[in-house]
XYZ file of C-alpha atoms in Angstrom:
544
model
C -170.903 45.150 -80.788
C -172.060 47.777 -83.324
C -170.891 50.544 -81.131
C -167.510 49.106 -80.509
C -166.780 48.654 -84.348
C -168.029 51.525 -85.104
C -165.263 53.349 -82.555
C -162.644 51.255 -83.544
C -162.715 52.354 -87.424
C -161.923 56.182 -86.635
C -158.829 55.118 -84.576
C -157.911 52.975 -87.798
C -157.912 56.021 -89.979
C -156.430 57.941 -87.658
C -153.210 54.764 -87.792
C -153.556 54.541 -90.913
C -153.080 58.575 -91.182
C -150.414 59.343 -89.147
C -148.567 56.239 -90.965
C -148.535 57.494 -94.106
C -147.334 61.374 -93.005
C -144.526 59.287 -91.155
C -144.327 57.342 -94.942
C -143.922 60.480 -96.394
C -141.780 62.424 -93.911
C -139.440 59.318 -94.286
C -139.336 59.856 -98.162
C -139.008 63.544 -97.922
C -136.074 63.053 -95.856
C -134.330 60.069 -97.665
C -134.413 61.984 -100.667
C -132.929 65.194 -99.044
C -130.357 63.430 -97.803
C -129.427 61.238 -101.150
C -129.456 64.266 -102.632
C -127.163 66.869 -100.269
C -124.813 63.278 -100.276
C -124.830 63.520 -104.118
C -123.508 67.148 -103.502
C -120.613 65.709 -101.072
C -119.712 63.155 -103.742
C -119.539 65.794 -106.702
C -117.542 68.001 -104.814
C -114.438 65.146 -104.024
C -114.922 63.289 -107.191
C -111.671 65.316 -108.525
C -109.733 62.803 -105.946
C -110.391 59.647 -107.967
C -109.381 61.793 -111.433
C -108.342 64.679 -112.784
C -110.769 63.485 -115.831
C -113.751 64.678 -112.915
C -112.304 68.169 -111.795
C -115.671 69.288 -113.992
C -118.129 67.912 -111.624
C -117.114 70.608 -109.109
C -118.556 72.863 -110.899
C -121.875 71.406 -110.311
C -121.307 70.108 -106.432
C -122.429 73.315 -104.758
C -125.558 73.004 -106.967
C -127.448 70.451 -104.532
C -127.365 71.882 -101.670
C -127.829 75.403 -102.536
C -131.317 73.594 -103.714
C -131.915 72.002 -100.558
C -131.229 75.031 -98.388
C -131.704 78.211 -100.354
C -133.744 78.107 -103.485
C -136.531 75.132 -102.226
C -139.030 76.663 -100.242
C -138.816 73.300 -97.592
C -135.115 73.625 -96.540
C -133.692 70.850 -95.521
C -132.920 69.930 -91.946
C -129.515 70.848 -90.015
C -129.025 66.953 -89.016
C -129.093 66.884 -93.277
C -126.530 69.081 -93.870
C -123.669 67.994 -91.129
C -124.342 64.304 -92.731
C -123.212 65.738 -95.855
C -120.442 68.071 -95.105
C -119.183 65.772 -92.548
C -119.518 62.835 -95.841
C -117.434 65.305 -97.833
C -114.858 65.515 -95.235
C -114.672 61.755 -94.912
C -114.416 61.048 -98.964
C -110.673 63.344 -98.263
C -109.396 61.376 -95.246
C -111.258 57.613 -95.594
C -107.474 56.542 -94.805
C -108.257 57.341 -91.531
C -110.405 53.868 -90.969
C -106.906 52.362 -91.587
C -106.914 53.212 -87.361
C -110.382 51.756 -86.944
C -113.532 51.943 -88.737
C -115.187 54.256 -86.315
C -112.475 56.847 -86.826
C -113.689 58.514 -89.784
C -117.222 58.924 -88.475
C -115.946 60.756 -85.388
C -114.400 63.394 -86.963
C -117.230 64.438 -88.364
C -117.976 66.063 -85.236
C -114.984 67.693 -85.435
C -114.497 69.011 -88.986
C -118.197 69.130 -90.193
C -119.387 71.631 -88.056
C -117.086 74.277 -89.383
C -119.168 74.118 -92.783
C -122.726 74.861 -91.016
C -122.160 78.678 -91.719
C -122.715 77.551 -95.272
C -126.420 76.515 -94.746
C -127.124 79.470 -92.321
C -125.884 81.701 -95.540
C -127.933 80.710 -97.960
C -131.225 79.976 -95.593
C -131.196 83.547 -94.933
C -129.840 84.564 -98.465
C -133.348 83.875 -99.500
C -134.689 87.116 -98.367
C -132.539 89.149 -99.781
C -133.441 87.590 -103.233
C -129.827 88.539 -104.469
C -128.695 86.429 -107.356
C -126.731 82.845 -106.467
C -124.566 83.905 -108.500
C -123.357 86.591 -105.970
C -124.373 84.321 -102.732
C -123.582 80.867 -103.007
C -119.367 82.278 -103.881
C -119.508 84.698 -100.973
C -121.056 82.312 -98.635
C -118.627 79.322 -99.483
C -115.472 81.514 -99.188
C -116.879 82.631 -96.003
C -117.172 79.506 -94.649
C -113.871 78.171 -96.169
C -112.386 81.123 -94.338
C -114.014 80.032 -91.126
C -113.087 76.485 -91.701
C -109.801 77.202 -91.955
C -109.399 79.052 -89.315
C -111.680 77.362 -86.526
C -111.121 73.336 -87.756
C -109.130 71.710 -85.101
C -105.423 72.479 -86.076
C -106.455 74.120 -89.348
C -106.443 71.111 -91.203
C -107.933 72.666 -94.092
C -107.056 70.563 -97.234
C -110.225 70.500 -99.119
C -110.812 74.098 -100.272
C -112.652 74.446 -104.008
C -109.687 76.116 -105.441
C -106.539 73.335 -104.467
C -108.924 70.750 -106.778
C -108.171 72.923 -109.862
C -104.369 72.863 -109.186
C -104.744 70.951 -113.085
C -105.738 73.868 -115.002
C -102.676 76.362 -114.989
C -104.299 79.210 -116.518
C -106.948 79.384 -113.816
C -105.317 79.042 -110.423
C -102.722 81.925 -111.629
C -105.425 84.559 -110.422
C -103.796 82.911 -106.992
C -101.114 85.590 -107.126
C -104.017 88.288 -105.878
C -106.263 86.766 -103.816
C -104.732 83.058 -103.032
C -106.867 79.971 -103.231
C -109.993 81.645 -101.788
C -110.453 83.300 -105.083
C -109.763 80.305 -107.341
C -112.208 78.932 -104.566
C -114.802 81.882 -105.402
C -114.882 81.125 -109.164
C -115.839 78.044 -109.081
C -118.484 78.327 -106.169
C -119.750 81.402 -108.506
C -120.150 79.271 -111.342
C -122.170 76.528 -108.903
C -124.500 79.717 -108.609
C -125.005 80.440 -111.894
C -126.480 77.347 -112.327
C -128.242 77.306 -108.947
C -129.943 80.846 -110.814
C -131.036 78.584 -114.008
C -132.744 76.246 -111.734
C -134.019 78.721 -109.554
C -135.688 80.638 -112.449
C -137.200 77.755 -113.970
C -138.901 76.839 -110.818
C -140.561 80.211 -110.261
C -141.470 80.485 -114.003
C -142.151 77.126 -115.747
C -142.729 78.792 -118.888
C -139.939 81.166 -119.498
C -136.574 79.432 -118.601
C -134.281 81.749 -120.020
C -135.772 85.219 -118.571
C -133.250 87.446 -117.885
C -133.385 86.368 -114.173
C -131.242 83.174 -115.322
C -129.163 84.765 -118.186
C -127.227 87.363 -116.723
C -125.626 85.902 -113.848
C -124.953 83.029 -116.012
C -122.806 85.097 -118.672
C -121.524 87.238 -116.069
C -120.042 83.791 -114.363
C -118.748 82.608 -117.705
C -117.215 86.436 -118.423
C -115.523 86.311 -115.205
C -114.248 81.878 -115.723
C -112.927 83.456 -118.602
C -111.189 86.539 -117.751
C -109.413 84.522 -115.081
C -108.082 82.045 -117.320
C -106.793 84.848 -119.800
C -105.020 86.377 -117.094
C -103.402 83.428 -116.335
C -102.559 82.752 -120.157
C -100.906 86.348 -119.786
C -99.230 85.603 -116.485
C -97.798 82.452 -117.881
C -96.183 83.734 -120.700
C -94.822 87.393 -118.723
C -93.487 85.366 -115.826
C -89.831 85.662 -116.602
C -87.997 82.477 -114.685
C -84.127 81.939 -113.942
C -81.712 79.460 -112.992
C -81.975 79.134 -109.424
C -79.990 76.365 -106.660
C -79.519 72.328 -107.441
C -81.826 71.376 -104.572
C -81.253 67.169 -103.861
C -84.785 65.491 -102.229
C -84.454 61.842 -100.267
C -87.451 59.827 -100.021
C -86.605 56.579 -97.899
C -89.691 55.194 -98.138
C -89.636 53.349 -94.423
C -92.708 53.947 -92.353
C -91.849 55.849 -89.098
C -92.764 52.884 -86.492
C -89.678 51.936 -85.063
C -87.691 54.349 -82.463
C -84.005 53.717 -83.383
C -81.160 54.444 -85.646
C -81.743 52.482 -88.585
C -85.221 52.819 -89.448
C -85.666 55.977 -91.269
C -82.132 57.103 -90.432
C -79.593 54.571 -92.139
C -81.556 54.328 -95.081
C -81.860 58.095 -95.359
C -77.951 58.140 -94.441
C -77.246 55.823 -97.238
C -79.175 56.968 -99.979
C -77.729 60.653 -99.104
C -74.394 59.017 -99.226
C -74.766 56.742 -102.683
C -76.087 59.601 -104.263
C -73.741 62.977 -103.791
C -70.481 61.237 -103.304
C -68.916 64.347 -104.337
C -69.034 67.781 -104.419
C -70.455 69.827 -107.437
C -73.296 67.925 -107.851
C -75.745 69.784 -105.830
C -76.625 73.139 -103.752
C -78.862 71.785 -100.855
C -79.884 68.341 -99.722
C -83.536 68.156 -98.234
C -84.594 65.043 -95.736
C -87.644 64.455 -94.880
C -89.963 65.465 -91.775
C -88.427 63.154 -88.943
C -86.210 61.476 -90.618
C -84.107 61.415 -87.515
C -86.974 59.879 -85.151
C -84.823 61.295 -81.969
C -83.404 64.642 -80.398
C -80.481 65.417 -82.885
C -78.329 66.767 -80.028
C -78.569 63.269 -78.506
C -74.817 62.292 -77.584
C -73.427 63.983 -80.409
C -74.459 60.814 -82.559
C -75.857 62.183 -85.522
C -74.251 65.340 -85.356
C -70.919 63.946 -86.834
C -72.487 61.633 -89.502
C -74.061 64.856 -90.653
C -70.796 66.747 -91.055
C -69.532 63.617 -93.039
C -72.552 64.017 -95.551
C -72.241 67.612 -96.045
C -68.351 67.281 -96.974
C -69.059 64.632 -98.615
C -71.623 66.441 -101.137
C -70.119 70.159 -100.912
C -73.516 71.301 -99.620
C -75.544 71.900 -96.041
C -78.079 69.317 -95.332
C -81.630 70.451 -94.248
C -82.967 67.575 -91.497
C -85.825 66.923 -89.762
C -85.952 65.684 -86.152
C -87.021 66.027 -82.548
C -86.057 69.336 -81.252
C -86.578 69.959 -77.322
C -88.372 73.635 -76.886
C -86.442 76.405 -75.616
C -89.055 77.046 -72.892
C -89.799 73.674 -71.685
C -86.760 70.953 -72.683
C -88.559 67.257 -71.765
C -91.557 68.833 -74.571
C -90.420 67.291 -77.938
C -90.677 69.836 -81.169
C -90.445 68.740 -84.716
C -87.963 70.469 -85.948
C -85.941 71.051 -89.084
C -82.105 71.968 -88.878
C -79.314 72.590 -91.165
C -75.988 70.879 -91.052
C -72.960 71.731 -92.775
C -69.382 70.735 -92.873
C -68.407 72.287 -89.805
C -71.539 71.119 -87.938
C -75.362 72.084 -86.897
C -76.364 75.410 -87.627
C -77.680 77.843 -84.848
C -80.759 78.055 -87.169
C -83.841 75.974 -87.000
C -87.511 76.087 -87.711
C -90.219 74.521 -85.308
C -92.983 73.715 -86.277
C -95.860 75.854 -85.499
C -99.384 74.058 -86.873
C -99.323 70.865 -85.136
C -101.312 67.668 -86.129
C -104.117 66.992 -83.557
C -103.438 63.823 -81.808
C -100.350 63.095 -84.301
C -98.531 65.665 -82.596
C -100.445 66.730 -79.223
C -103.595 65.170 -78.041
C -106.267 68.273 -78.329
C -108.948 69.200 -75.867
C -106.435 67.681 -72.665
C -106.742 70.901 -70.641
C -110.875 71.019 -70.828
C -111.280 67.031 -70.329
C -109.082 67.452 -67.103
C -111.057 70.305 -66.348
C -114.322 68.416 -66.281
C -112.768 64.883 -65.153
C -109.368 64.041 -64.949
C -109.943 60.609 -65.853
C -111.886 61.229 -68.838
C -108.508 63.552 -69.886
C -105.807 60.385 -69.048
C -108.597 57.879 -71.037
C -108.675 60.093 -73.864
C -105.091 59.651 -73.860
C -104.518 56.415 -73.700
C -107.274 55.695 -76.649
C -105.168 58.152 -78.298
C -102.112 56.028 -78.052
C -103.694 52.779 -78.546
C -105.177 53.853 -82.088
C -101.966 55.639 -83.699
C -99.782 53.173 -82.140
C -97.145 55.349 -79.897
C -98.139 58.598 -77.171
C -96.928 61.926 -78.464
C -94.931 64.255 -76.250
C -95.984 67.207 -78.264
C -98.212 70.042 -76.645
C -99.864 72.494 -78.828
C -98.559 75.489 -76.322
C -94.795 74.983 -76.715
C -94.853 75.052 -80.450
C -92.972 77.431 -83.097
C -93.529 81.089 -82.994
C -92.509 81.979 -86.617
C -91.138 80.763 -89.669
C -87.157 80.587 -90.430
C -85.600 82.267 -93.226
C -82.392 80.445 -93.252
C -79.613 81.632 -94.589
C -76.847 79.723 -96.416
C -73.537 81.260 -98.367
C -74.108 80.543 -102.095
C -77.705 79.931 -101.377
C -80.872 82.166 -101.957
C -82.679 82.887 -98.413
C -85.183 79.738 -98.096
C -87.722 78.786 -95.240
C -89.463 75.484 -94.283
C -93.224 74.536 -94.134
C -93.492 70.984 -92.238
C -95.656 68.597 -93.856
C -99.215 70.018 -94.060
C -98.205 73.463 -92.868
C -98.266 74.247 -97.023
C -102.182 74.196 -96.011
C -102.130 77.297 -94.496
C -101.149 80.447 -97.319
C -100.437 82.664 -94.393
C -96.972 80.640 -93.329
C -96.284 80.909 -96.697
C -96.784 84.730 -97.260
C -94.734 85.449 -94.056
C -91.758 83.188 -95.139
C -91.796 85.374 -98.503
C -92.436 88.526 -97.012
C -89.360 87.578 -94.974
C -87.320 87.251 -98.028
C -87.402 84.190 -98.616
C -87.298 83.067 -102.445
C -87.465 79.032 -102.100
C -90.102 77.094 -99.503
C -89.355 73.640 -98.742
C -91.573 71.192 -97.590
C -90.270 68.211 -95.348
C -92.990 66.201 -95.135
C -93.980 62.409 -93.918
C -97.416 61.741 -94.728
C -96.782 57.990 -94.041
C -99.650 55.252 -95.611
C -102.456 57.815 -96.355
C -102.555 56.729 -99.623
C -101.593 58.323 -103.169
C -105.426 60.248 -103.254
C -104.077 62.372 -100.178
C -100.828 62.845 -101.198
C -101.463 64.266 -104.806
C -104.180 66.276 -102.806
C -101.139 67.732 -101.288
C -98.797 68.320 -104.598
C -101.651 70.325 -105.758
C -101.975 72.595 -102.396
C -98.005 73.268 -102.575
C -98.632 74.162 -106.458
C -101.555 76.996 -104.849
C -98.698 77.652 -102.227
C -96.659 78.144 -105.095
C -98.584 80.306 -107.641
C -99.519 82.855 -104.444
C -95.721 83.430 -103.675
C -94.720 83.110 -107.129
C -91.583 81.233 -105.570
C -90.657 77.418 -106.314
C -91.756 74.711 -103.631
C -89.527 71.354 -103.572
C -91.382 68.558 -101.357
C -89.318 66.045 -99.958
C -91.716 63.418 -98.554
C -90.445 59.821 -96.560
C -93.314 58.218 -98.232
C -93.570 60.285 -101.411
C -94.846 62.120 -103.159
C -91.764 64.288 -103.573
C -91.211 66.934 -106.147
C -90.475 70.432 -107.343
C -92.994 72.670 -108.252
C -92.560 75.755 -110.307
C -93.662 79.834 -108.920
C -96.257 79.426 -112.062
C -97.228 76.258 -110.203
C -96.192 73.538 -112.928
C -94.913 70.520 -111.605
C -90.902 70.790 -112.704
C -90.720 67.018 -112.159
C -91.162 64.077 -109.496
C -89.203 61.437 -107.938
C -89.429 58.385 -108.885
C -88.572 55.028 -106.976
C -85.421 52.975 -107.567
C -87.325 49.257 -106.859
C -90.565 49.786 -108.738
C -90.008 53.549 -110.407
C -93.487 54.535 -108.632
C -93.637 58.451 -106.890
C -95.188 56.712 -103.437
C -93.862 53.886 -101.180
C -90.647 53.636 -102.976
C -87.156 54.626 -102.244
C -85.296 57.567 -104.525
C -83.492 60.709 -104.393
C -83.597 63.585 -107.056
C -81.648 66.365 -107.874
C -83.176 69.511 -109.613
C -82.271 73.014 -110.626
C -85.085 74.984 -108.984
C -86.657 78.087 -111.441
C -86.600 81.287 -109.536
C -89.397 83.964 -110.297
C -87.457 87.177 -111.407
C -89.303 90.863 -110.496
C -91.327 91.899 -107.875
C -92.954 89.793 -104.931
C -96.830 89.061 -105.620
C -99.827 90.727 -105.032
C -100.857 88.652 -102.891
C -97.581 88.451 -101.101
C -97.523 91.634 -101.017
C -101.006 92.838 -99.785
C -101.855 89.828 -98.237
C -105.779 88.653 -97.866
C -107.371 91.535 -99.189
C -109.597 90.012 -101.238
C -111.069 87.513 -98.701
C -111.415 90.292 -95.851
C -113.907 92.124 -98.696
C -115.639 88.323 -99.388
C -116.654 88.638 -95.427
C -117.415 91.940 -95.135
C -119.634 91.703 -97.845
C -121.185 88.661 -95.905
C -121.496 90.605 -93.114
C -123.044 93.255 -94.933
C -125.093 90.979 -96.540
C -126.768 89.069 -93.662
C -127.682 92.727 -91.990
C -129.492 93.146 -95.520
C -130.943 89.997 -95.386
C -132.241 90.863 -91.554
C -134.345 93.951 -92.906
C -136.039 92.190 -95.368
C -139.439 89.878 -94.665
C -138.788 86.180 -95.186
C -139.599 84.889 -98.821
C-alpha cells in the first residue's frame, strides 16, 4: 500500500504539471489572439464613423507586436484569424446569404495578407526601424492582395479609409492609394518604434532609438498634407458636361421588363422631358436585366429617351461576347437618337460567383461532380446561376466618344477598385470616368466604402467620377476628390434604397494629366523592390 501511494503521487505532479503548461499555453494564446483581433477591429473601425478614421493609425500597432517586436511571435493560425476578422468586419453583409458565408471567405481573402507576418518575422533581424518596415511590408502585401485575391476584390486598402481628409489623399496624384496607404502604415511604425524601445530599455523611453523615426513619420504626415493644401488651391477646375444619374432603387431579382427597366424608363422620362437640360444620362449597371439586342425591344424605347432629352443615354445590360454568343457579358452601351452605338465597354474584373463561379475548371479537373455541386450551392445561395465565365470577359476599357461631349470611359461597379483601369481609361484620353454600378442590399457601410475608393480613383486621375448606383449611393465626385454632391431619394430623401435622379455640371481638371497617370506605379514597384532587397538583407543577418 505504501509503495503504490508513493508511485501514484509523482504521476499526480506530473498531471498536475502538464495541466498548468496547457493552462498557460491556453492563456498565452487567448491573449494573442484578443489582441491581433483588437488590431482587425482598429483597422475597420473608420466603417462605423468617420469620427474613428484616427484609430487606423494605431491598428497596425498590434500585430507588428505580436509578430515582429515580441520575442514569442505569435502563431500563423493567429494571424489568418485576424486578417481573415478584418476582412469579414468589410463584407459582414455577406451572412445576409447564410451565416457560414462570411467565415468561408476567409480562406479565400485572408491568406493574401500572410506576407504581412512573414515581413515583419524576418524584419527582426535586420533591426531596421518600424518605421521603415511595417509601411514597406503593408504596401507589399496590399500590392499582393490586390493582385492575387480572387477577382481583385481589393476594397480595404489603408489609404481609401482616409478618403475624409482632402489634404492627405492628394499625394494620390504620384503614387495612388498605395502611398496614402504607406503613410499611415509608417505612422503605425513609429509607434511600433516607441514601444519597441521601451521594451528593450525600461529606463530610457525616449532614446533616440524611439525619437527619430517618430518625427521623421510626423515630418513626412505633414509634408503630405501641405502638398495637398498646395494642390488644392493650384488645381485650376472648369465647367465641364451636365451629366444626369438614375437610381431606381428596385433590387435586381426579377428577370423581366418592368423590374429595374420601367422604373428606370420612367424616371429617365419624368425627369429630361426636354432637351437642354442635360449632356449625358447615366443608368445603372444592369439596369436592362436582358440582352439589349433582344427583338429590337429596348432599342426603340431608347431612341425615344434620347430625343426626348437632347442627349445619348449610357446603359447597362447583358451583352453576348463576340467570341462565344450564348456567354452573357455585362455590358454598358450608348444610345442616341438615331439608335445603339457601335461602342460598348465589357466588363473586364468580374465578381466571383456574382458573375462566374471561380475555381470550375480545377473542381472538374479533380471530380466533376464536386465542379456541378459547387455550382448548384452557388445558385442556391445568391438566388439565380450566372452565365458569366471569367475567360470571355472585356479586354480593355472604352473611351467613348460623343459629339459635344469630352472623351469618357466606364468602370462597372467595383472595377473603381482597381487604379490601373482607371489610369488606362485616362491615358486613353479620357477626361470623365463613370461608374454604373448595382451594389444591391450590402448596406450603406459598403457603399460609402465605395464613394471614398472612386474619390482615390479620382484624386489619381485628377478627372471627375459620377456614380450612378440602382441602389445608391450615387454621386459626383470632384478630380481633387471632393464630393460635388449626392442624390437624394424622392420617397424618403435618403442617398440608399430610394428612388432619384440628379443632374450635375461635372468640374473638369484643366493642365496636364497626373503623375501618376502619367508614370504609372512607380512608387509601389520601388516599395517591393525595396522589400525584396530587404528580405535578402534580412537573410545575411543572424536571427535576433
Amino acid at each position: 500500500m505504501p509503495t503504490s501511494e508513493a508511485g501514484s503521487a509523482p504521476g499526480l505532479v506530473r498531471a498536475l504539471a502538464r495541466a498548468g503548461r496547457l493552462a498557460r499555453g491556453l492563456a498565452r494564446w487567448t491573449g494573442d489572439l484578443a489582441l491581433a483581433l483588437a488590431g482587425a477591429v482598429l483597422l475597420a473601425a473608420h466603417l462605423r464613423s468617420d469620427a474613428l478614421l484616427p484609430l487606423s493609425y494605431v491598428g497596425l500597432v498590434p500585430w507588428v507586436w505580436l509578430w515582429g517586436i515580441r520575442e514569442r511571435r505569435a502563431g500563423w493560425g493567429t494571424f489568418v484569424a485576424a486578417a481573415g476578422t478584418y476582412w469579414v468586419l468589410y463584407h459582414t453583409f455577406l451572412a445576409s446569404y447564410a451565416w457560414w458565408v462570411p467565415v468561408a471567405m476567409v480562406f479565400v481573402y485572408g491568406l493574401p495578407f500572410l506576407p504581412f507576418a512573414f515581413l515583419l518575422r524576418i524584419a527582426r533581424r535586420s533591426r531596421l526601424p518600424w518605421t521603415i518596415v511595417v509601411p514597406v511590408a503593408w504596401v507589399s502585401t496590399e500590392w499582393i492582395f490586390a493582385h492575387l485575391a480572387l477577382g481583385r476584390v481589393a476594397d480595404m486598402l489603408l489609404g481609401y479609409a482616409q478618403a475624409p481628409i482632402l489634404s492627405l489623399i492628394q499625394v494620390a496624384d504620384v503614387g495612388s492609394v498605395y502611398l496614402v496607404s504607406f503613410i499611415v502604415a509608417m505612422v503605425n511604425g513609429a509607434i511600433a518604434d516607441v514601444i519597441a524601445a521601451r521594451a528593450w530599455s525600461p529606463v530610457v523611453l525616449w532614446r533616440s532609438r524611439a525619437r527619430w523615426p517618430l518625427a521623421a513619420a510626423a515630418g513626412i504626415l505633414v509634408a503630405a498634407n501641405l502638398y495637398g493644401l498646395l494642390r488644392l488651391r493650384s488645381l485650376h477646375l472648369e465647367p465641364g458636361p451636365r451629366i444626369g444619374v438614375v437610381q431606381p432603387a428596385v433590387d435586381h431579382t426579377g428577370y423581366n421588363t418592368f423590374t429595374v427597366y420601367g422604373p428606370t424608363v420612367a424616371l429617365t422620362a419624368r425627369t429630361w422631358d426636354a432637351p437642354g437640360k442635360v449632356d449625358l444620362i447615366v443608368w445603372p449597371e444592369n439596369s436592362i436585366q436582358d440582352y439589349l439586342d433582344r427583338f429590337g425591344v429596348y432599342e426603340e424605347d431608347l431612341k425615344w429617351l434620347a430625343r426626348r432629352a437632347g442627349a445619348p443615354l449610357l446603359v447597362g445590360s447583358y451583352g453576348r461576347h463576340p467570341q462565344a454568343p450564348a456567354v452573357s457579358t455585362n455590358t454598358v452601351t450608348l444610345a442616341g437618337p438615331a439608335g445603339l452605338s457601335t461602342e460598348r465597354y465589357d466588363k473586364i474584373r468580374l465578381m466571383p460567383w456574382m458573375e462566374y463561379v471561380p475555381f470550375t475548371p480545377f473542381l472538374a479537373a479533380v471530380a466533376p461532380d464536386l465542379a456541378r455541386y459547387h455550382a448548384r450551392l452557388t445558385a442556391a445561395i445568391i438566388g439565380y446561376a450566372t452565365t458569366g465565365s471569367s475567360e470571355f470577359r472585356g479586354r480593355r476599357v472604352t473611351v467613348f466618344d460623343w459629339p459635344g461631349l469630352p472623351r469618357f470611359s466606364a468602370l462597372i461597379c467595383f472595377e473603381t477598385m482597381d487604379p490601373t483601369l482607371a489610369r488606362e481609361a485616362v491615358v486613353g484620353g479620357a477626361r470623365v470616368l463613370v461608374n454604373p454600378t448595382s451594389e444591391g442590399l450590402v448596406g450603406t457601410r459598403l457603399q460609402l466604402q465605395m464613394l471614398r475608393i472612386a474619390a482615390l480613383r479620382a484624386v489619381e486621375t485628377r478627372v471627375p467620377v459620377v456614380r450612378a448606383g440602382n441602389m445608391g449611393i450615387s454621386g459626383y465626385i470632384a478630380p481633387d476628390g471632393r464630393i460635388q454632391s449626392i442624390v437624394r431619394g424622392q420617397q424618403r430623401g435618403s442617398v440608399v434604397f430610394d428612388p432619384g435622379v440628379a443632374t450635375q455640371r461635372v468640374m473638369l481638371a484643366a493642365g496636364s494629366a497626373s503623375p501618376y497617370a502619367r508614370f504609372g506605379d512607380l512608387f509601389v514597384f520601388a516599395v517591393l523592390a525595396s522589400a525584396v532587397a530587404g528580405v535578402a538583407y534580412a537573410a545575411t543577418r543572424r536571427p535576433a
